[in-house]
XYZ file of C-alpha atoms in Angstrom:
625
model
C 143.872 118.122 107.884
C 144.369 122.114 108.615
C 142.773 122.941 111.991
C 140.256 125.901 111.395
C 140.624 129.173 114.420
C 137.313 130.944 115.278
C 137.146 133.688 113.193
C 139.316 132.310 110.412
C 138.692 131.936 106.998
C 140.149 130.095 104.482
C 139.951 129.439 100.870
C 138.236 126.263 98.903
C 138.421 126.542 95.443
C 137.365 128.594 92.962
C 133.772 128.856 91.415
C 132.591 127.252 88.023
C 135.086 124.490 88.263
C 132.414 121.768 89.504
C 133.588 121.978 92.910
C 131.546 119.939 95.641
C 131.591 119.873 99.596
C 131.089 118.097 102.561
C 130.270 119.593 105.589
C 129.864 116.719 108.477
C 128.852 117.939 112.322
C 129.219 115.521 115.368
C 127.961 117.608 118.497
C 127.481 115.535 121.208
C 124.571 117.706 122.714
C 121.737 116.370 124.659
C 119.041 118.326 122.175
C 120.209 119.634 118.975
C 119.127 120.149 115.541
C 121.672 121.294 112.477
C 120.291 123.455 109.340
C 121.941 124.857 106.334
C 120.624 128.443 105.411
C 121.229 130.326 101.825
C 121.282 133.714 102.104
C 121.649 136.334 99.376
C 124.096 139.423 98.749
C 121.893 140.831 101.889
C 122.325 137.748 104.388
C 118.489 137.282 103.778
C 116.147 134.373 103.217
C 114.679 135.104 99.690
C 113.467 131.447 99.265
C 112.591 128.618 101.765
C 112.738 126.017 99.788
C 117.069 126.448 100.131
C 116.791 125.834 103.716
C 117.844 122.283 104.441
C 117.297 121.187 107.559
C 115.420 117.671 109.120
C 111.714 118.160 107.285
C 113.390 119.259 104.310
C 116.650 117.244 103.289
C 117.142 118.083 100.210
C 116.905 122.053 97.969
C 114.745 121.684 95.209
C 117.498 120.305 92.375
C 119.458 117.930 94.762
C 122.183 121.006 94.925
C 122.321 120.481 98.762
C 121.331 117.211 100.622
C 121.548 116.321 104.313
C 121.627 113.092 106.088
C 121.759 112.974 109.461
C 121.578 110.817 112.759
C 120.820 112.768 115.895
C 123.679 115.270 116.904
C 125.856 113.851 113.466
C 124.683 115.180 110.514
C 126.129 115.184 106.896
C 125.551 117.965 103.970
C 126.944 117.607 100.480
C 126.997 120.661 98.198
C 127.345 120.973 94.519
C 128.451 124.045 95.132
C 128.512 125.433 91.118
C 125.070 123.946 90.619
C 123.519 126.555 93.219
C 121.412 129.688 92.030
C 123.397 132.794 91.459
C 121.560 134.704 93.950
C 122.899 131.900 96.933
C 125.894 134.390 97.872
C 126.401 132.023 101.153
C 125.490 128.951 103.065
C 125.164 129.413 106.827
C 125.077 126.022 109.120
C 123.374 126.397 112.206
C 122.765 124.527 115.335
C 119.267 124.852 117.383
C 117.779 123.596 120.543
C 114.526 124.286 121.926
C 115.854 122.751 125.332
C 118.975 123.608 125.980
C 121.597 125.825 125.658
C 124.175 124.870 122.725
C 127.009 125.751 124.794
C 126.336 122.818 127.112
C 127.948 120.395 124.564
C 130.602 118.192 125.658
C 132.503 118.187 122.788
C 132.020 119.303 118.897
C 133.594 119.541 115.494
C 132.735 120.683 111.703
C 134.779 119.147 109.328
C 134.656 120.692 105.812
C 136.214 118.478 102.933
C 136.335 119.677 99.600
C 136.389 117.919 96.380
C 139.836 119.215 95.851
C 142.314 120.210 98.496
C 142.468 118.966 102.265
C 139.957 118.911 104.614
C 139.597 121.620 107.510
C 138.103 121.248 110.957
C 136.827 123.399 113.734
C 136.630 122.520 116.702
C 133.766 124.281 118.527
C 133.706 125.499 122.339
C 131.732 124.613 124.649
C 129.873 127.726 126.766
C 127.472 130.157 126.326
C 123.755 130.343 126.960
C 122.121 130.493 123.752
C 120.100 128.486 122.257
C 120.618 128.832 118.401
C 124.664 129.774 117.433
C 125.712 130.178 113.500
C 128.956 127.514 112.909
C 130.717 127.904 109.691
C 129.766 129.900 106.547
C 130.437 129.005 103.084
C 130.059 132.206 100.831
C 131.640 133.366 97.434
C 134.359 135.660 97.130
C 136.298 137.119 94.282
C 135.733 134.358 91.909
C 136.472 131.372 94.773
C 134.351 129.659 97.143
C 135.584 130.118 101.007
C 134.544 129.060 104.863
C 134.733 130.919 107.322
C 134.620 129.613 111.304
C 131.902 131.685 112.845
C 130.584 130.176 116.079
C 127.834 133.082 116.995
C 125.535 132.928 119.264
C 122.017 134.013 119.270
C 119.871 134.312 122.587
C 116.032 134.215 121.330
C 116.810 130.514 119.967
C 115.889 129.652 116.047
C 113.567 133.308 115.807
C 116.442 135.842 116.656
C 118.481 133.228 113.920
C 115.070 133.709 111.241
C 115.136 137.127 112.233
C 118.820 138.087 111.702
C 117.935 136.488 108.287
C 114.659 138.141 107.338
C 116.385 141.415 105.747
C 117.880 143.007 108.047
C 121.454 144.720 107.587
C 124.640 145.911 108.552
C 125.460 149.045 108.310
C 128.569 148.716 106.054
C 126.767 146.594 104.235
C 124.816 147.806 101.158
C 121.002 147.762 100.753
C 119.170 144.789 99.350
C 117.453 145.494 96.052
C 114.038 145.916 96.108
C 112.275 143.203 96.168
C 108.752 143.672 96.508
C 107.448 143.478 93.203
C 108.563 139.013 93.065
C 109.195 138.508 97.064
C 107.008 138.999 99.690
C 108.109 142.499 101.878
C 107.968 139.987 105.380
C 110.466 137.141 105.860
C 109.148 133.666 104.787
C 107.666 131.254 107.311
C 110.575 128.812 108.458
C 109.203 124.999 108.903
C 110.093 124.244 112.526
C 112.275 121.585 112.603
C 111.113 118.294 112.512
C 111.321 115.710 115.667
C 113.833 112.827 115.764
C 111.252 110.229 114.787
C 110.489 112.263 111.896
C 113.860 112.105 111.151
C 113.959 108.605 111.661
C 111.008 107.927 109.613
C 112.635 109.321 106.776
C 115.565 106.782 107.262
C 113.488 103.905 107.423
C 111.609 105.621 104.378
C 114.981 105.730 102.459
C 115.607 102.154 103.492
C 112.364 101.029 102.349
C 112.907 102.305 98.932
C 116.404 101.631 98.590
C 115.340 97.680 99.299
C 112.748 96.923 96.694
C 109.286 97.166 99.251
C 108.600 101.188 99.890
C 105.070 100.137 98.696
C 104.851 97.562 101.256
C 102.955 97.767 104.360
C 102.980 95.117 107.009
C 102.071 94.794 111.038
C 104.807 95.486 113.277
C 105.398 93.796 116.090
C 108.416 93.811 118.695
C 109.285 91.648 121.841
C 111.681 93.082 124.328
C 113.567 91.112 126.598
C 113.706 91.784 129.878
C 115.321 89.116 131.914
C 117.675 89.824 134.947
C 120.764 89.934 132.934
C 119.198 93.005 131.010
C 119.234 95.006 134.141
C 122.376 97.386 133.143
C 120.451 98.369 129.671
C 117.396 99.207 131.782
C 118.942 101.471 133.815
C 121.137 103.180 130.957
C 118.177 104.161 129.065
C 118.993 101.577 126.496
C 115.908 100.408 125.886
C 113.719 103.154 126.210
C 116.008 104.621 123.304
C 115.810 100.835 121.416
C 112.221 101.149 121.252
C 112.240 104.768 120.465
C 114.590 104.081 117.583
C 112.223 100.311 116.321
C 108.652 103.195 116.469
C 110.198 104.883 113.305
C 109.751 101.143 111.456
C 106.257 100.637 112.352
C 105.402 104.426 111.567
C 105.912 103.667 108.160
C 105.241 100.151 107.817
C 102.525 99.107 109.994
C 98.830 99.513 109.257
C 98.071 101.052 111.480
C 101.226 103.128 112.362
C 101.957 101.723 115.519
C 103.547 98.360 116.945
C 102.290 95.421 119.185
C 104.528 94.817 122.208
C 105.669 92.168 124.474
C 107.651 91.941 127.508
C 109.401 88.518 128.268
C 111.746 86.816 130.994
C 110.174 83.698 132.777
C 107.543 84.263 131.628
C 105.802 87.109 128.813
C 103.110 89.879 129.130
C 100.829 91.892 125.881
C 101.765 95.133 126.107
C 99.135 96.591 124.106
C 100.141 99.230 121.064
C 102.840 101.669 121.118
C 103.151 104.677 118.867
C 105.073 107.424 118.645
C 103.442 109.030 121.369
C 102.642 106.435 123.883
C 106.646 104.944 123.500
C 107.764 108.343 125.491
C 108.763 106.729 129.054
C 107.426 103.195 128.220
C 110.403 101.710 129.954
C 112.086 104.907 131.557
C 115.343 103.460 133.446
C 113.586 100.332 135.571
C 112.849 96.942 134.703
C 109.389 96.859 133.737
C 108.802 93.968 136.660
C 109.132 97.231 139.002
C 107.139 99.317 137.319
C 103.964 97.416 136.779
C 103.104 99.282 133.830
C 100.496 96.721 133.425
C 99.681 94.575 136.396
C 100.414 91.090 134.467
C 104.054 92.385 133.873
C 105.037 92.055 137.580
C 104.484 88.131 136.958
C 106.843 87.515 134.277
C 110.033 86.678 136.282
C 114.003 87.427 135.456
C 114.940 84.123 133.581
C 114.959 83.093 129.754
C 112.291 81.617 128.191
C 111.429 82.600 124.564
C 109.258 80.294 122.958
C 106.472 80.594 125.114
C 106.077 84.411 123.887
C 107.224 83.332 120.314
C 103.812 81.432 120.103
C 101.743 84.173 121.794
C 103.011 86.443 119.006
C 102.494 83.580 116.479
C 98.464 83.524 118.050
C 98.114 87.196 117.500
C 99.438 86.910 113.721
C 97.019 84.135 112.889
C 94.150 85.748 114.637
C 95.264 88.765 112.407
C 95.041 86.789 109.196
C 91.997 84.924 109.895
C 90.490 88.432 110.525
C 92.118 89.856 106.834
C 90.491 86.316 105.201
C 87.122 86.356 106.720
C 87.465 90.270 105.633
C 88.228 88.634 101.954
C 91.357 91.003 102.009
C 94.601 89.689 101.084
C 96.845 88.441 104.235
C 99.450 91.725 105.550
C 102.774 90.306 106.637
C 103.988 90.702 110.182
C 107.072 91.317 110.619
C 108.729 90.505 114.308
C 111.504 92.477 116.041
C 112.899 90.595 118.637
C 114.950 91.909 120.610
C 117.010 89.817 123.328
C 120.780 89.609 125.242
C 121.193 86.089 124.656
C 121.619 83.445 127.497
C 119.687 80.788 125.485
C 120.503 77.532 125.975
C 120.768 74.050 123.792
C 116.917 73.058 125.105
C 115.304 76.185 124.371
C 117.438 76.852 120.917
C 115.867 73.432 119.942
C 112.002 74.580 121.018
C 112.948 78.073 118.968
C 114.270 75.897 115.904
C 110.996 73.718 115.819
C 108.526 77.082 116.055
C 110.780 78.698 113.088
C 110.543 75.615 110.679
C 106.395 75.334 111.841
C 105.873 78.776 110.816
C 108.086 78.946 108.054
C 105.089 78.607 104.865
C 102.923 82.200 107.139
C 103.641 85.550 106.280
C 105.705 85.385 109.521
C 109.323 87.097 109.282
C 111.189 86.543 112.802
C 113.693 89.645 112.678
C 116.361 88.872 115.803
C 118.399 91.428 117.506
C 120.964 90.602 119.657
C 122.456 92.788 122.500
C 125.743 92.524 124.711
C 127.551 89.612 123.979
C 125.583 86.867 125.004
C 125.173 82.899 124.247
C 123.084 83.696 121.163
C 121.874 79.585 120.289
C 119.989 78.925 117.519
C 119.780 82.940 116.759
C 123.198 83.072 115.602
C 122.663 80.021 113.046
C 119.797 81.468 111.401
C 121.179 81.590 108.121
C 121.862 77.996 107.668
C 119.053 76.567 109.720
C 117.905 73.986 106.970
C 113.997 72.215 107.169
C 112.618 75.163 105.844
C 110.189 76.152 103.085
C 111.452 79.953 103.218
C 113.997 81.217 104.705
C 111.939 83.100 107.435
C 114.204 84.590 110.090
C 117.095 87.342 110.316
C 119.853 87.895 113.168
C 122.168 90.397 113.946
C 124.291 91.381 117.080
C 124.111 94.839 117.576
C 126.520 94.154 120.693
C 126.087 97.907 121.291
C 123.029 99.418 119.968
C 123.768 102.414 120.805
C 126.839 102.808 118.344
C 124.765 101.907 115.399
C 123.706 105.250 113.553
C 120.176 105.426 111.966
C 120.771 104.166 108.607
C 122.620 100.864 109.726
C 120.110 100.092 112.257
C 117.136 100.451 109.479
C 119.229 98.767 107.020
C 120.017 95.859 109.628
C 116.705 95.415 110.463
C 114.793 95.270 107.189
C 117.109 94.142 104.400
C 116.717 90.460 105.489
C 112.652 91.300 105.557
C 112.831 92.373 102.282
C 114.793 89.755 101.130
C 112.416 87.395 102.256
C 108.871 89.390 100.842
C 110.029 89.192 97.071
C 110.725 85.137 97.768
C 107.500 84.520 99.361
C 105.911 87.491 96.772
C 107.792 85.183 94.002
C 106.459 81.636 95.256
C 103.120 83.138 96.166
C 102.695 80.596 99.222
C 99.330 80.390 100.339
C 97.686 84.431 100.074
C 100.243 86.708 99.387
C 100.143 89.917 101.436
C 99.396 93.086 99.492
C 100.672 96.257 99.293
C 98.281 99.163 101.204
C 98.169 102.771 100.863
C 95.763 105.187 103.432
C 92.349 105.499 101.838
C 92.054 109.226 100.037
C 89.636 111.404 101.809
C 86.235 110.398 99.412
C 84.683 113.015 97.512
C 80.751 111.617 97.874
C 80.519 108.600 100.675
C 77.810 106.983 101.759
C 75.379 108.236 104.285
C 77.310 105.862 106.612
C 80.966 105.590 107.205
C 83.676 104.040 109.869
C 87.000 105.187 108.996
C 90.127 103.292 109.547
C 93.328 104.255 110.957
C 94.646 107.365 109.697
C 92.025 107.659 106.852
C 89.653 110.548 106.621
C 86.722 111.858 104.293
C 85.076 114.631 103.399
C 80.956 115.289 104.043
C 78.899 118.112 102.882
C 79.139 120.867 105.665
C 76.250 120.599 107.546
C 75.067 123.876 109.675
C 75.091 121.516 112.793
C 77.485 118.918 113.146
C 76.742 116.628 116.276
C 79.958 114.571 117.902
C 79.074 111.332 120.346
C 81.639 109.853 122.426
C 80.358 105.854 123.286
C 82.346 103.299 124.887
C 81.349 100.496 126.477
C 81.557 99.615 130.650
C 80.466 102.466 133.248
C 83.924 103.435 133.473
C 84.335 107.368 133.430
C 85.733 108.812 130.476
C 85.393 112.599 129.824
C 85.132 114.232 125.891
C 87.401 117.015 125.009
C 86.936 119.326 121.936
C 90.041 120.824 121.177
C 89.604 123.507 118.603
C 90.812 126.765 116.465
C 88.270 129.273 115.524
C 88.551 131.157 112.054
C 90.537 133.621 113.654
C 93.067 131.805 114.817
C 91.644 131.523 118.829
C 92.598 127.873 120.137
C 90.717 126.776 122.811
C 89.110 123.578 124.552
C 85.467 122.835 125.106
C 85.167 119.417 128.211
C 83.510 119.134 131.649
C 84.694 122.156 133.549
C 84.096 124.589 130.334
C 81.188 123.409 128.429
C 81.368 126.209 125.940
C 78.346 128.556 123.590
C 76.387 127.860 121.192
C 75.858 131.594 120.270
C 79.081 133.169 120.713
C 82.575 131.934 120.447
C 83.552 128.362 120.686
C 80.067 127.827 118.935
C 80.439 124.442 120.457
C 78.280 123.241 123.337
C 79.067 119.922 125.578
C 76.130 118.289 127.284
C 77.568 117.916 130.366
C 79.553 115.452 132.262
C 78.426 111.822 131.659
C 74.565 112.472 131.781
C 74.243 108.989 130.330
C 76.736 106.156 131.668
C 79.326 105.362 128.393
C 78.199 108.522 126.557
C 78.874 112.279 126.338
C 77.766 114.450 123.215
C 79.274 117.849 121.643
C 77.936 119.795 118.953
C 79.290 122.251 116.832
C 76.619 124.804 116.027
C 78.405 126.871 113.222
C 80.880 125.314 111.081
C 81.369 128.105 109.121
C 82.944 129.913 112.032
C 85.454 127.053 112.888
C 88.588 125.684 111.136
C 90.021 122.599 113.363
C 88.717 120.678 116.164
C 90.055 117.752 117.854
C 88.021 114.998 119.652
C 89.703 113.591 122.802
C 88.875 111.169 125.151
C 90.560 111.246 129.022
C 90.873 108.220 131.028
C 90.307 108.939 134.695
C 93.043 107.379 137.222
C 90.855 105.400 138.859
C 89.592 103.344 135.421
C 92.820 101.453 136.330
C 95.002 100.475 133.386
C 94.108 99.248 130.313
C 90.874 101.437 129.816
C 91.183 102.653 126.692
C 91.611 98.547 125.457
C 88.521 97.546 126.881
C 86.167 100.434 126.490
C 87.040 100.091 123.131
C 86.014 104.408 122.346
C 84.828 105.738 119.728
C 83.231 109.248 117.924
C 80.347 109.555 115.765
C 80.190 112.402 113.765
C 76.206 112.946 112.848
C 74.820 116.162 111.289
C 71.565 117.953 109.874
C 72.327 116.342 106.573
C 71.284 112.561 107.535
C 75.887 111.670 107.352
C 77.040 109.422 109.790
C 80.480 108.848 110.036
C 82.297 106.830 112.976
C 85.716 106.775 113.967
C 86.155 103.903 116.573
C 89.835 103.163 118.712
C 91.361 100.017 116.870
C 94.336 99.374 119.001
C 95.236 98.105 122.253
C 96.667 100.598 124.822
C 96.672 99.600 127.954
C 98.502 102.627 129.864
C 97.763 105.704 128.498
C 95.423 108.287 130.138
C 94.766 110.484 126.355
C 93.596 109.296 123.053
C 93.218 112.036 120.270
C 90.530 110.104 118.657
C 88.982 112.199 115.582
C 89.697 115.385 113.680
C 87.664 117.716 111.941
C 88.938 120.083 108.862
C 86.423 122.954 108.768
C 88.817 125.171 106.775
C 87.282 124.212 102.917
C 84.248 123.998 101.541
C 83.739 120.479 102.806
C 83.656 119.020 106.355
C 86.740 116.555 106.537
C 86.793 114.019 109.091
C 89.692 112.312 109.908
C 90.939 109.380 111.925
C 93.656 109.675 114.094
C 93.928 107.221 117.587
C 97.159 109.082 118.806
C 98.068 108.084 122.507
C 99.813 109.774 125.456
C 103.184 108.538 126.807
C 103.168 106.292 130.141
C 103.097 107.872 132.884
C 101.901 111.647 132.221
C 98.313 113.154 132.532
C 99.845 116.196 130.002
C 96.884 116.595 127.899
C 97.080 117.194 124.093
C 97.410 120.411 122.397
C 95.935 121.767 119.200
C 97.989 124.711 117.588
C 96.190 127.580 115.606
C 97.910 125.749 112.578
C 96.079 122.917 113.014
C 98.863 120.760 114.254
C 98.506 118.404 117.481
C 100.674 117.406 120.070
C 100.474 114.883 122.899
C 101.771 115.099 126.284
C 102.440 119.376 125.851
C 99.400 120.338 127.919
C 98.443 121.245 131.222
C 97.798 118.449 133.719
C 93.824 118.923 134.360
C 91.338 116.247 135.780
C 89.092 115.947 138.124
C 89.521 116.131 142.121
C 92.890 118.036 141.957
C-alpha cells in the first residue's frame, strides 16, 4: 500500500478505460459527517443532485454510492460513467459540534480497480469545523488524487461557499452559465442525522430480505440486572437503544417502540421514538434514576419470564384490538436484549413460554451481550415442540463493534425468515402489510387521523384548534408557526398573539376551562406552517402525557372536524408535537405527528421557516422560573 504525504498527488489510471474506485474513511471523531462533492472546470457546484452525502447516497445513475456507519464511511465510483462536466470529486468531513481536528486518529484509503491502494493518514489539530480530505480530479487523459487536508472555519457554509463559483485567480473564468443554471449557488441538503442514516440501513435490510412492505409493532426489553452495571455506565445502552429506534422507525406502526426494563423484577416503559430515546438511560442504571417511579422496584437479579409474559399481554391486547377493529393481526416483533446469567430453572420457564406462543404473530428476537451463561437463548435454533420456528439469538459479545449493516442484518434476517413461513402456512390471521394513509383529497366532515397520516380540508377563513385532555392536570398549548414571509414565531400562555396583525393567531388564555385551551388561526391565507404542542408542567409528575391521553381538534367555518389524538404511551417526556398544519397550497393539510422530547430536558421544540421541526433545540420556558 503507498502511504499518501499531504499535499501529494499521485496518479490512478487513465480515463475511458472503465476504471472504478473506492474511497473508505474511518475518523474516529466524536461528531462527524463525510460528503463527496463534484465540481466542474471552475471548482463549482453546477448540480446537487452529484453531491453524495447521508440524505442522498447515491448520484442520480448509481455513478457514485456511499455507505456508511458513523465516522466509517465507504464511496465507490465508476469513475468513466460520470458526466463530462464532473472535472473533480472533493470528500469532505463536517461537524456542527466540534472541531475536526479533535480526532484521535484518521485515514482515507483510496483503492483503485487497477494498481495498489494509497492511504493518508490525516492529522489531528486545527479548529475548523468543515476540512476538504482528498480530491479525485482528471488530468491529461488520467484520473489522479490528490491529499488535501484544508480546513475551513465557517463549518459546511464557508465549504458551500468556496464551491458556489467562486475562483482563483490563476484559474480561468467559468463559462457563463446563466442562460441553463441558476446565477446563485444551489441549496445544499443539510446533512442528515445518524438515525436517518440508520433508517436507511434498516431500509436496505428490509428490502434486501424479502419484507420492505412489511410493517409490524416493535417492541424491545432491556436488561438491566446488576451484572449490566459496566454497560450502563459506558453509554452502552443508551447507544443500543439509539441504534434498535432506527428498526421501529421503519417498521413499527406507529414509528416508535414499546419498552421494558427488567432485573428482579420488570417495569412498562411507555413508547420511545427517536426523540424521546435521547438520554433514556444516560450512564446510570435506570433503578437510580427513577425515570418512572415503578422502575426503582425492579431489583438487580435475573428473572425473564415474568416480563416475557407482560410483553406477551400487551401483544394479545394488541391483536384483540386489530380483530375487534376487523383489521388483519400486525406482527410484533421482540428485541430482547440481555447479558446472560440465566440459569437451568428459568431456561426451562423461557422454553415453555416460546413453544406456548409459538402458533401468534410473536417473533422473540434475542440479543446477547458480554459473554454470559446464555441457557435456552443459545439453543434457539434447535429447540424442537414447535409449530414455527419463532425465536432468533445472537451474541453480539460487543455491540459496539458491530457496524450498522450487521447489526440490522442480525436482527431482522431471522424475522424475516420466519414472516414468509407463517405468511406461507397462514396460521390463524396473517398480519398484513401497511402503508401511511395518503393525505385524502375530499374526507368526511369528520376525521381522526392516525399516526403519521394527514389530510387535506378546504381552507377555511377561520380555522379553530382545541387542545382536550382528560384529568385537571395543567397542560399549556403552543402554536409554533411560519408566516408567508418566512417569520417563525410561537403563539402559548405568556404571548397570546393577534388576530389583526401578524401571527394572525389568537390563544384564549391559560386554561380558562380545566382540560382545555383553544387557538385560532384567523387568516390562513397569511400563514404557511404551524405546529400544535402540548407542555407538561413538572409538577403533573411523570407519565402525564399517558394518562391525559391529549389531543387537537382542528374545527373551522366550513362545518370540518378533524382530530388528531396522542396514541402512545410516554411516560417521561415534558413535549409532545401533536398536530401540523400545511397552509402553503391551496388546501389546508393537517397532519399527525405525536413526536416526544428526550428524558430529562424541558428544551422545547422548534419550527424552522422551512417547515421542518425539531425537538429538544429550544429555549427552556415554563412557568415559575
Amino acid at each position: 500500500m503507498t502511504v499518501l504525504l499531504k499535499g501529494q498527488r499521485l496518479a490512478l489510471g487513465a480515463q475511458g478505460q472503465g476504471l472504478t474506485l473506492t474511497l473508505h474513511a474511518a475518523l474516529d471523531h466524536p461528531d462527524v459527517d463525510l460528503s463527496l462533492f463534484a465540481l466542474n472546470d471552475a471548482r463549482t457546484i453546477v448540480d446537487d443532485q452529484y453531491l453524495v452525502f447521508f440524505n442522498q447516497p447515491a448520484s442520480p445513475r448509481g455513478e457514485v454510492r456511499m455507505t456508511a456507519a458513523p465516522g466509517d464511511v465507504q464511496f465507490t465510483l465508476n469513475l468513466d460513467q460520470l458526466p463530462e462536466w464532473i472535472s473533480r470529486l472533493v470528500l469532505c468531513a463536517t461537524s456542527d459540534s466540534q472541531p475536526i481536528g479533535r480526532l484521535r486518529r484518521g485515514q482515507v484509503t483510496i483503492t483503485p480497480s487497477v494498481g495498489d491502494p494509497q492511504q493518508f493518514m490525516l492529522t489531528p489539530g486545527g479548529a475548523e469545523l468543515a476540512v476538504m480530505l482528498v480530491e479525485i480530479y482528471r488530468h491529461q487523459g488520467a484520473w489522479r488524487v490528490a491529499a488535501v487536508e484544508q480546513g475551513f472555519n465557517g463549518g459546511m457554509a464557508a465549504l458551500v461557499r468556496s464551491f458556489g463559483g467562486e475562483v482563483a485567480e490563476e484559474e480561468p473564468a467559468p463559462p457563463p452559465l446563466a442562460t441553463v443554471f441558476p446565477p446563485a449557488p444551489p441549496a445544499v441538503p443539510a446533512p442528515a442525522s445518524k438515525v436517518d442514516l440508520r433508517k436507511q440501513q434498516v431500509g436496505v435490510v428490509l428490502t434486501r430480505t424479502g419484507i420492505s412492505g412489511l410493517r409490524a409493532r416493535v417492541m424491545v426489553v432491556m436488561d438491566a440486572s446488576g451484572s449490566m452495571g459496566k454497560l450502563y455506565s459506558r453509554g452502552t445502552v443508551q447507544e443500543t437503544l439509539e441504534r434498535l429506534i432506527p428498526v421501529a422507525a421503519r417498521l413499527d406502526d406507529n414509528n416508535a417502540m414499546e419498552f421494558w426494563y427488567y432485573a428482579s423484577r420488570f417495569a412498562r416503559m411507555g413508547d420511545l421514538d427517536e426523540d424521546s430515546v435521547l438520554g433514556v438511560a444516560g450512564t446510570q442504571m435506570p433503578q437510580l434514576m427513577g425515570v418512572v417511579p415503578a422502575v426503582k422496584q425492579i431489583g438487580y437479579g435475573n428473572n425473564e419470564p415474568p416480563v416475557m409474559q407482560d410483553v406477551l399481554g400487551v401483544h394479545r391486547e394488541a391483536a384483540a384490538e386489530d380483530r375487534a377493529a376487523r383489521l388483519p393481526v400486525l406482527p410484533t416483533l421482540v428485541l430482547f436484549v440481555t447479558d446472560g446469567g440465566i440459569d437451568s430453572g428459568t431456561s426451562r420457564k423461557i422454553e415453555k413460554i416460546l413453544k406456548s406462543t409459538a402458533s401468534e404473530a410473536l417473533f422473540w428476537q434475542f440479543v446477547g451481550l458480554g459473554q454470559a451463561d446464555y441457557g435456552v437463548l443459545a439453543r434457539l435454533d434447535t429447540l424442537q415442540g414447535r409449530v414455527l420456528d419463532n425465536s432468533g439469538f445472537f451474541a453480539a459479545d460487543d455491540i459496539d463493534q458491530l457496524d450498522d449493516e450487521q447489526l440490522y442484518s442480525q436482527l431482522l434476517s431471522e424475522f424475516a425468515a420466519w414472516w414468509k413461513k407463517w405468511e406461507t402456512l397462514g396460521l390463524s390471521a396473517p398480519p398484513a402489510a401497511r402503508t401511511p394513509a395518503p393525505a385524502a383529497a375530499a374526507p368526511a366532515s369528520q376525521v381522526s387521523l392516525k399516526k403519521n397520516a394527514s389530510v387535506n380540508i378546504e381552507k377555511g377563513k377561520k380555522i379553530t384548534i382545541t387542545l382536550q385532555w382528560a384529568g385537571q392536570g395543567d397542560l399549556d398549548l403552543y402554536a409554533f408557526y411560519v408566516l408567508k414571509d418566512g417569520t417563525t414565531g410561537k403563539v402559548y400562555y405568556r404571548e397570546q398573539g393577534a388576530s389583526r396583525r401578524p401571527p394572525y393567531i389568537t390563544l384564549s388564555g391559560d386554561s380558562r376551562k380545566a382540560g382545555q385551551e383553544t387557538a385560532v388561526i384567523h387568516r390562513p391565507d397569511e400563514l404557511a406552517h404551524v405546529v400544535f404542542a402540548a407542555y407538561s408542567a413538572v409538577s403533573n409528575g411523570a407519565g402525564s402525557f399517558a394518562s391525559y391521553k391529549p389531543m387537537t381538534i382542528f374545527t373551522d367555518d366550513l362545518g370540518q372536524e378533524v382530530t388528531a389524538p396522542v396514541l402512545g404511551r410516554n411516560h417521561f417526556s415534558f413535549w409532545v408535537a401533536l398536530s401540523a398544519i400545511d397552509l402553503t397550497g391551496a388546501q389546508a393539510k393537517i397532519s399527525h405527528l405525536e413526536r416526544y422530547s428526550s428524558f430529562g430536558t424541558e428544551r422545547s421544540p422548534v419550527l424552522h421557516a422551512s417547515g421542518k421541526l425539531e425537538m429538544n433545540k429550544g429555549v427552556i420556558e415554563f412557568k415559575g422560573r
